mmCIF file of C-alpha atoms in Angstrom:
data_model
loop_
_atom_site.group_PDB
_atom_site.id
_atom_site.type_symbol
_atom_site.label_atom_id
_atom_site.label_comp_id
_atom_site.label_asym_id
_atom_site.label_seq_id
_atom_site.Cartn_x
_atom_site.Cartn_y
_atom_site.Cartn_z
ATOM 1 C CA MET A 344 22.935 -0.572 -17.496
ATOM 2 C CA LYS A 345 22.912 -3.679 -15.334
ATOM 3 C CA GLU A 346 19.644 -4.186 -13.468
ATOM 4 C CA THR A 347 20.792 -7.422 -11.834
ATOM 5 C CA ASP A 348 23.440 -5.448 -9.991
ATOM 6 C CA ALA A 349 21.121 -2.537 -9.194
ATOM 7 C CA LEU A 350 21.368 -0.262 -6.184
ATOM 8 C CA TRP A 351 18.040 -0.583 -4.396
ATOM 9 C CA ILE A 352 16.758 2.179 -2.148
ATOM 10 C CA TYR A 353 13.726 1.009 -0.194
ATOM 11 C CA LEU A 354 11.451 3.421 1.656
ATOM 12 C CA ASP A 355 8.947 1.669 3.891
ATOM 13 C CA LEU A 356 6.050 4.007 4.641
ATOM 14 C CA ARG A 357 3.912 1.472 6.535
ATOM 15 C CA LYS A 358 4.797 3.067 9.849
ATOM 16 C CA PHE A 359 2.963 6.229 8.765
ATOM 17 C CA GLU A 360 -0.379 4.447 8.247
ATOM 18 C CA ALA A 361 -1.766 5.630 11.583
ATOM 19 C CA LYS A 362 -0.461 9.194 11.210
ATOM 20 C CA GLY A 363 -2.688 12.008 10.018
ATOM 21 C CA TYR A 364 0.050 13.765 8.041
ATOM 22 C CA LEU A 365 3.693 13.487 6.948
ATOM 23 C CA SER A 366 6.310 16.214 6.876
ATOM 24 C CA TYR A 367 9.421 16.763 4.768
ATOM 25 C CA ARG A 368 11.402 15.723 7.858
ATOM 26 C CA ASP A 369 9.642 12.309 7.897
ATOM 27 C CA ILE A 370 10.578 11.665 4.277
ATOM 28 C CA VAL A 371 14.175 12.831 4.712
ATOM 29 C CA LEU A 372 14.651 10.631 7.799
ATOM 30 C CA GLU A 373 13.172 7.632 6.001
ATOM 31 C CA LEU A 374 15.463 8.251 3.032
ATOM 32 C CA GLU A 375 18.448 8.660 5.364
ATOM 33 C CA LYS A 376 17.664 5.278 6.900
ATOM 34 C CA SER A 377 17.406 3.564 3.526
ATOM 35 C CA LEU A 378 20.649 5.130 2.255
ATOM 36 C CA GLN A 379 22.531 3.541 5.200
ATOM 37 C CA GLY A 380 22.239 0.227 3.381
ATOM 38 C CA LEU A 381 24.223 1.412 0.350
ATOM 39 C CA PRO A 382 27.902 0.423 -0.001
ATOM 40 C CA LYS A 383 30.293 2.853 1.732
ATOM 41 C CA LYS A 384 31.829 3.837 -1.608
ATOM 42 C CA ILE A 385 28.404 4.948 -2.890
ATOM 43 C CA LYS A 386 27.623 6.848 0.313
ATOM 44 C CA LYS A 387 30.926 8.723 -0.027
ATOM 45 C CA MET A 388 29.944 9.702 -3.542
ATOM 46 C CA LEU A 389 26.688 11.180 -2.196
ATOM 47 C CA VAL A 390 28.238 13.327 0.506
ATOM 48 C CA PRO A 391 29.161 16.439 -1.508
ATOM 49 C CA ILE A 392 25.413 17.161 -1.645
ATOM 50 C CA LYS A 393 24.367 20.192 0.391
ATOM 51 C CA GLY A 394 22.691 19.088 3.626
ATOM 52 C CA SER A 395 24.397 15.681 3.816
ATOM 53 C CA GLN A 396 27.319 14.356 5.837
ATOM 54 C CA LEU A 397 28.936 10.999 6.426
ATOM 55 C CA SER A 398 28.647 9.589 9.971
ATOM 56 C CA ARG A 399 31.937 8.996 11.783
ATOM 57 C CA SER A 400 30.996 5.437 12.747
ATOM 58 C CA MET B 95 25.145 9.083 6.562
ATOM 59 C CA LYS B 96 23.114 12.022 7.852
ATOM 60 C CA LEU B 97 20.674 14.187 5.940
ATOM 61 C CA SER B 98 19.511 17.560 7.214
ATOM 62 C CA TRP B 99 15.928 18.784 7.063
ATOM 63 C CA GLY B 100 16.641 22.062 8.895
ATOM 64 C CA ASN B 101 18.238 25.304 7.699
ATOM 65 C CA GLU B 102 20.795 23.620 5.459
ATOM 66 C CA LYS B 103 18.209 21.140 4.304
ATOM 67 C CA VAL B 104 18.992 18.550 1.702
ATOM 68 C CA GLU B 105 17.026 18.843 -1.562
ATOM 69 C CA LEU B 106 15.577 15.569 -2.779
ATOM 70 C CA SER B 107 16.205 16.577 -6.395
ATOM 71 C CA ASP B 108 19.955 16.961 -5.548
ATOM 72 C CA ILE B 109 20.009 13.425 -4.137
ATOM 73 C CA LEU B 110 18.194 12.041 -7.168
ATOM 74 C CA GLU B 111 20.580 13.860 -9.496
ATOM 75 C CA ARG B 112 23.621 12.506 -7.659
ATOM 76 C CA LEU B 113 22.176 8.989 -7.624
ATOM 77 C CA SER B 114 21.653 9.242 -11.369
ATOM 78 C CA ASP B 115 25.306 10.306 -11.855
ATOM 79 C CA ILE B 116 26.425 7.378 -9.700
ATOM 80 C CA SER B 117 24.194 5.035 -11.695
ATOM 81 C CA GLU B 118 25.848 6.074 -14.959
ATOM 82 C CA LYS B 119 29.381 6.134 -13.563
ATOM 83 C CA GLU B 120 29.057 2.722 -11.917
ATOM 84 C CA ASN B 121 26.941 1.254 -14.711
ATOM 85 C CA ARG B 122 24.392 0.108 -12.130
ATOM 86 C CA ALA B 123 20.687 0.886 -12.170
ATOM 87 C CA VAL B 124 19.383 2.866 -9.191
ATOM 88 C CA ILE B 125 15.868 1.783 -8.236
ATOM 89 C CA ILE B 126 13.903 3.617 -5.567
ATOM 90 C CA VAL B 127 11.070 1.573 -4.078
ATOM 91 C CA ILE B 128 8.414 3.352 -2.053
ATOM 92 C CA ASP B 129 6.295 0.816 -0.200
ATOM 93 C CA GLU B 130 2.723 1.775 0.828
ATOM 94 C CA SER B 131 3.247 4.893 -1.260
ATOM 95 C CA GLN B 132 -0.377 6.000 -0.780
ATOM 96 C CA GLU B 133 0.847 7.404 2.556
ATOM 97 C CA LEU B 134 2.548 10.184 0.558
ATOM 98 C CA ARG B 135 -0.889 11.767 0.071
ATOM 99 C CA LYS B 136 -0.560 12.903 3.681
ATOM 100 C CA LEU B 137 2.652 14.847 2.981
ATOM 101 C CA LYS B 138 2.094 18.503 3.924
ATOM 102 C CA GLY B 139 4.123 21.519 2.838
ATOM 103 C CA TYR B 140 6.168 19.758 0.166
ATOM 104 C CA ASN B 141 5.312 18.528 -3.312
ATOM 105 C CA LEU B 142 7.202 15.287 -3.860
ATOM 106 C CA LEU B 143 5.763 14.949 -7.361
ATOM 107 C CA SER B 144 8.050 17.717 -8.651
ATOM 108 C CA PRO B 145 11.374 15.949 -7.909
ATOM 109 C CA ILE B 146 9.882 12.659 -9.137
ATOM 110 C CA ALA B 147 8.808 14.339 -12.409
ATOM 111 C CA TYR B 148 12.259 15.932 -12.743
ATOM 112 C CA ALA B 149 13.880 12.520 -12.265
ATOM 113 C CA TYR B 150 11.448 10.912 -14.719
ATOM 114 C CA ASP B 151 12.240 13.486 -17.423
ATOM 115 C CA ASN B 152 15.985 13.963 -16.919
ATOM 116 C CA LEU B 153 17.583 11.251 -14.822
ATOM 117 C CA SER B 154 18.212 7.524 -15.000
ATOM 118 C CA THR B 155 16.859 6.714 -11.536
ATOM 119 C CA LYS B 156 13.816 4.440 -11.609
ATOM 120 C CA PHE B 157 10.850 4.375 -9.270
ATOM 121 C CA ILE B 158 8.655 1.515 -8.109
ATOM 122 C CA LEU B 159 5.664 2.607 -6.056
ATOM 123 C CA THR B 160 3.781 -0.131 -4.285
ATOM 124 C CA GLY B 161 0.629 0.065 -2.207
ATOM 125 C CA SER B 162 -2.246 -1.951 -0.861
ATOM 126 C CA GLU B 163 -4.604 0.902 -1.806
ATOM 127 C CA ILE B 164 -3.901 1.236 -5.517
ATOM 128 C CA GLY B 165 -6.622 3.845 -6.097
ATOM 129 C CA MET B 166 -4.989 6.073 -3.484
ATOM 130 C CA VAL B 167 -1.583 5.661 -5.177
ATOM 131 C CA HIS B 168 -3.155 6.909 -8.424
ATOM 132 C CA LYS B 169 -4.765 9.784 -6.542
ATOM 133 C CA PHE B 170 -1.339 10.765 -5.207
ATOM 134 C CA LEU B 171 0.399 10.564 -8.609
ATOM 135 C CA LYS B 172 -2.349 12.558 -10.393
ATOM 136 C CA LEU B 173 -1.256 11.280 -13.801
ATOM 137 C CA ASN B 174 -4.495 12.513 -15.384
ATOM 138 C CA ASP B 175 -4.479 15.962 -13.801
ATOM 139 C CA PRO B 176 -3.095 18.563 -16.258
ATOM 140 C CA LYS B 177 -1.883 20.647 -13.289
ATOM 141 C CA SER B 178 0.171 17.765 -11.865
ATOM 142 C CA PRO B 179 3.962 17.600 -12.475
ATOM 143 C CA LEU B 180 3.515 13.971 -13.542
ATOM 144 C CA PHE B 181 0.636 14.639 -15.949
ATOM 145 C CA GLY B 182 0.797 12.403 -19.003
ATOM 146 C CA ARG B 183 3.875 10.452 -17.903
ATOM 147 C CA ALA B 184 3.788 6.768 -18.806
ATOM 148 C CA MET B 185 3.894 4.125 -16.130
ATOM 149 C CA SER B 186 3.175 0.415 -15.853
ATOM 150 C CA ASP B 187 0.723 -1.037 -13.361
ATOM 151 C CA VAL B 188 1.265 -4.473 -11.863
ATOM 152 C CA VAL B 189 -1.931 -5.431 -10.044
ATOM 153 C CA VAL B 190 -1.712 -8.476 -7.812
ATOM 154 C CA LYS B 191 -5.243 -9.802 -7.450
ATOM 155 C CA PRO B 192 -6.366 -12.437 -4.943
ATOM 156 C CA PHE B 193 -5.823 -15.964 -6.270
ATOM 157 C CA PRO B 194 -8.834 -17.664 -7.847
ATOM 158 C CA LYS B 195 -9.983 -20.833 -6.065
ATOM 159 C CA GLU B 196 -7.935 -23.422 -7.988
ATOM 160 C CA VAL B 197 -4.739 -21.362 -7.761
ATOM 161 C CA ALA B 198 -5.310 -20.781 -4.026
ATOM 162 C CA LEU B 199 -5.790 -24.507 -3.395
ATOM 163 C CA GLU B 200 -2.681 -25.379 -5.398
ATOM 164 C CA PHE B 201 -0.698 -22.661 -3.566
ATOM 165 C CA MET B 202 -1.631 -24.218 -0.207
ATOM 166 C CA ARG B 203 -0.975 -27.788 -1.396
ATOM 167 C CA ARG B 204 2.512 -26.834 -2.568
ATOM 168 C CA GLY B 205 3.218 -24.995 0.672
ATOM 169 C CA PHE B 206 2.229 -28.033 2.737
ATOM 170 C CA ASP B 207 4.265 -30.307 0.418
ATOM 171 C CA GLN B 208 7.369 -28.410 1.503
ATOM 172 C CA PHE B 209 6.691 -29.621 5.053
ATOM 173 C CA SER B 210 5.608 -33.094 3.872
ATOM 174 C CA VAL B 211 2.175 -32.424 5.367
ATOM 175 C CA LYS B 212 -1.007 -33.620 3.709
ATOM 176 C CA VAL B 213 -4.174 -31.585 4.288
ATOM 177 C CA GLU B 214 -7.509 -32.746 2.876
ATOM 178 C CA ASP B 215 -8.840 -30.718 -0.058
ATOM 179 C CA LYS B 216 -12.190 -30.131 1.652
ATOM 180 C CA LEU B 217 -10.342 -28.347 4.480
ATOM 181 C CA LEU B 218 -8.391 -26.229 1.998
ATOM 182 C CA GLU B 219 -11.661 -25.394 0.264
ATOM 183 C CA GLU B 220 -13.076 -24.252 3.584
ATOM 184 C CA VAL B 221 -10.030 -22.005 4.057
ATOM 185 C CA TYR B 222 -10.631 -20.448 0.631
ATOM 186 C CA GLU B 223 -14.334 -19.919 1.390
ATOM 187 C CA GLU B 224 -13.608 -18.254 4.759
ATOM 188 C CA VAL B 225 -10.406 -16.366 4.003
ATOM 189 C CA GLY B 226 -10.439 -15.755 0.234
ATOM 190 C CA GLY B 227 -7.497 -15.837 -2.153
ATOM 191 C CA ILE B 228 -5.029 -13.316 -0.732
ATOM 192 C CA PRO B 229 -1.680 -15.150 -0.665
ATOM 193 C CA GLY B 230 -0.630 -13.532 2.622
ATOM 194 C CA TRP B 231 -3.628 -14.977 4.507
ATOM 195 C CA LEU B 232 -3.290 -18.392 2.867
ATOM 196 C CA THR B 233 0.359 -18.410 3.953
ATOM 197 C CA TYR B 234 -0.659 -17.316 7.449
ATOM 198 C CA TYR B 235 -3.150 -20.194 7.668
ATOM 199 C CA GLY B 236 -0.459 -22.619 6.464
ATOM 200 C CA PHE B 237 1.977 -21.331 9.091
ATOM 201 C CA GLN B 238 -0.623 -21.658 11.863
ATOM 202 C CA TYR B 239 -1.577 -25.157 10.707
ATOM 203 C CA ILE B 240 2.053 -26.267 10.778
ATOM 204 C CA GLN B 241 2.344 -24.889 14.337
ATOM 205 C CA GLU B 242 -0.959 -26.231 15.680
ATOM 206 C CA ARG B 243 -1.679 -29.224 13.409
ATOM 207 C CA ASP B 244 -5.331 -28.269 13.950
ATOM 208 C CA HIS B 245 -7.408 -26.955 11.049
ATOM 209 C CA LYS B 246 -10.108 -25.229 13.123
ATOM 210 C CA LYS B 247 -7.641 -23.432 15.383
ATOM 211 C CA ALA B 248 -5.464 -22.364 12.443
ATOM 212 C CA LEU B 249 -8.475 -21.081 10.516
ATOM 213 C CA ALA B 250 -9.891 -19.228 13.534
ATOM 214 C CA LYS B 251 -6.516 -17.555 14.197
ATOM 215 C CA THR B 252 -6.225 -16.536 10.542
ATOM 216 C CA ILE B 253 -9.712 -15.000 10.489
ATOM 217 C CA HIS B 254 -9.141 -13.247 13.807
ATOM 218 C CA SER B 255 -5.834 -11.733 12.632
ATOM 219 C CA GLY B 256 -7.240 -10.767 9.239
ATOM 220 C CA VAL B 257 -10.331 -9.110 10.647
ATOM 221 C CA SER B 258 -8.279 -7.252 13.301
ATOM 222 C CA LEU B 259 -5.888 -5.956 10.649
ATOM 223 C CA ILE B 260 -8.730 -4.816 8.371
ATOM 224 C CA ARG B 261 -10.450 -2.999 11.236
ATOM 225 C CA ARG B 262 -7.175 -1.254 12.099
ATOM 226 C CA GLU B 263 -6.681 -0.275 8.435
ATOM 227 C CA PHE B 264 -10.252 1.015 8.311
ATOM 228 C CA ASN B 265 -9.609 3.162 11.384
ATOM 229 C CA ASN B 266 -6.486 4.528 9.671
ATOM 230 C CA PHE B 267 -8.584 5.243 6.573
ATOM 231 C CA LEU B 268 -10.975 7.258 8.759
ATOM 232 C CA ILE B 269 -8.187 9.541 10.041
ATOM 233 C CA GLY B 270 -9.043 12.956 8.602
ATOM 234 C CA ARG B 271 -12.469 11.662 7.581
ATOM 235 C CA GLU B 272 -13.985 11.523 11.071
ATOM 236 C CA VAL B 273 -16.973 13.686 10.055
ATOM 237 C CA ALA B 274 -18.136 10.999 7.615
ATOM 238 C CA LYS B 275 -17.276 8.032 9.875
ATOM 239 C CA ARG B 276 -20.898 6.910 10.342
ATOM 240 C CA ARG B 277 -21.574 7.190 6.633
ATOM 241 C CA TYR B 278 -18.547 5.060 5.731
ATOM 242 C CA TYR B 279 -19.627 2.351 8.199
ATOM 243 C CA THR B 280 -23.141 2.408 6.740
ATOM 244 C CA ILE B 281 -21.759 1.982 3.214
ATOM 245 C CA VAL B 282 -19.462 -0.955 3.999
ATOM 246 C CA LYS B 283 -22.253 -2.674 5.960
ATOM 247 C CA THR B 284 -24.725 -2.127 3.112
ATOM 248 C CA CYS B 285 -22.236 -3.651 0.672
ATOM 249 C CA LYS B 286 -21.394 -6.652 2.867
ATOM 250 C CA LYS B 287 -23.249 -8.987 0.483
ATOM 251 C CA GLY B 288 -23.200 -6.585 -2.461
ATOM 252 C CA GLY B 289 -25.106 -3.344 -2.868
ATOM 253 C CA ARG B 290 -26.026 -1.023 -5.724
ATOM 254 C CA TRP B 291 -25.444 2.736 -5.667
ATOM 255 C CA SER B 292 -29.166 3.253 -5.069
ATOM 256 C CA ASP B 293 -29.122 0.807 -2.104
ATOM 257 C CA ILE B 294 -26.289 2.790 -0.568
ATOM 258 C CA ARG B 295 -28.051 6.122 -1.003
ATOM 259 C CA ARG B 296 -31.222 4.660 0.498
ATOM 260 C CA ALA B 297 -29.297 3.288 3.502
ATOM 261 C CA LEU B 298 -27.585 6.651 4.103
ATOM 262 C CA GLU B 299 -30.843 8.542 3.847
ATOM 263 C CA ALA B 300 -32.625 6.085 6.153
ATOM 264 C CA GLN B 301 -29.875 6.532 8.717
ATOM 265 C CA GLU B 302 -29.873 10.308 8.556
ATOM 266 C CA GLY B 303 -33.532 10.975 7.804
ATOM 267 C CA LEU B 304 -32.384 13.491 5.212
ATOM 268 C CA LYS B 305 -31.719 13.550 1.499
ATOM 269 C CA VAL B 306 -28.009 12.929 0.822
ATOM 270 C CA ASP B 307 -26.456 14.678 -2.154
ATOM 271 C CA ASP B 308 -25.860 12.268 -5.085
ATOM 272 C CA LYS B 309 -22.342 13.586 -5.694
ATOM 273 C CA LYS B 310 -21.493 13.044 -2.030
ATOM 274 C CA VAL B 311 -22.728 9.432 -2.190
ATOM 275 C CA THR B 312 -20.560 8.796 -5.250
ATOM 276 C CA GLU B 313 -17.537 10.462 -3.620
ATOM 277 C CA LEU B 314 -17.827 8.397 -0.424
ATOM 278 C CA ILE B 315 -18.144 5.151 -2.403
ATOM 279 C CA GLN B 316 -15.217 6.078 -4.637
ATOM 280 C CA ASN B 317 -13.019 6.762 -1.596
ATOM 281 C CA LEU B 318 -13.757 3.253 -0.341
ATOM 282 C CA VAL B 319 -12.985 1.793 -3.771
ATOM 283 C CA ASP B 320 -9.731 3.794 -4.000
ATOM 284 C CA ALA B 321 -8.721 2.508 -0.574
ATOM 285 C CA SER B 322 -9.442 -1.072 -1.768
ATOM 286 C CA PHE B 323 -12.178 -1.783 0.784
ATOM 287 C CA LEU B 324 -14.812 -2.131 -1.955
ATOM 288 C CA VAL B 325 -14.706 -3.224 -5.577
ATOM 289 C CA LYS B 326 -17.248 -2.575 -8.290
ATOM 290 C CA ASP B 327 -18.662 -5.807 -9.652
ATOM 291 C CA GLY B 328 -21.100 -5.028 -12.486
ATOM 292 C CA GLU B 329 -23.731 -2.766 -10.950
ATOM 293 C CA GLU B 330 -22.881 -3.737 -7.391
ATOM 294 C CA TYR B 331 -20.227 -2.764 -4.898
ATOM 295 C CA ARG B 332 -18.793 -5.624 -2.841
ATOM 296 C CA PRO B 333 -16.070 -6.104 -0.212
ATOM 297 C CA ALA B 334 -12.702 -6.316 -2.016
ATOM 298 C CA ASP B 335 -12.020 -9.652 -0.297
ATOM 299 C CA VAL B 336 -13.802 -12.174 1.891
ATOM 300 C CA LEU B 337 -12.238 -11.009 5.157
ATOM 301 C CA ILE B 338 -13.326 -7.404 4.572
ATOM 302 C CA GLY B 339 -16.888 -8.710 4.412
ATOM 303 C CA GLN B 340 -16.361 -10.436 7.774
ATOM 304 C CA ALA B 341 -14.864 -7.340 9.406
ATOM 305 C CA PHE B 342 -18.071 -5.275 9.241
#
């Protein structure tokens, strides 16, 4: 498997440093944001997952 | 792409499974980086360790967890807790320590070389003495120097920014620990120039006029070590870097 051509998914949790707690929603939204950066082809491959949909834009 | 967290909520293990399939189909590694991952300790109502353990055991997705508070990252992962989903799983630690003096000086020299700027070694030594060897602060000093062309101003700005950031991080550390706020301040102040466990207990007891439980003293110190505010150096606890010492 090629690591030089890897698909990187980056979750930046710094913005939660001043928060007292995190919820499942926070993690899902952060993941959603990081998945936007994946190639369209890859995002299409993810969409059959329950609870996901591709944006129209 | 939209993910739902409501009634039809997406399951993280489904996403990890699909990413693993994609990884194998496309012959491309999938690497999930979680920066400042110690924040995950604050996650309520969901155990993220279970999908991570599932991915570790069954999938080809890889995880990199980074954090400025490495002890807290370990506390979140619970690798040594038999009840934890990740118990006994192997992982590699990459610890980036502050540069020692010579490396820090060379780092700054090379940075200034890129701008064809020559700064006297005695000034760079002063920066190391005041700021320590964290590459981010050395870079910040270099940036300020290039802007101002004034060593004193650049150094003062670096110290001011560093101390402000540390105080903000300390306030964040105290969220959920408000009851022990005074105790934590007493400990970091006692350890400003280095302090033994017994010095810390004495300082806490002097402040409160009461005997403080030994286990509690150890727990409070350990929390500060886990959050990278203090380090253990032989028998003494010290600020983890020079600027932390200046912040209290």
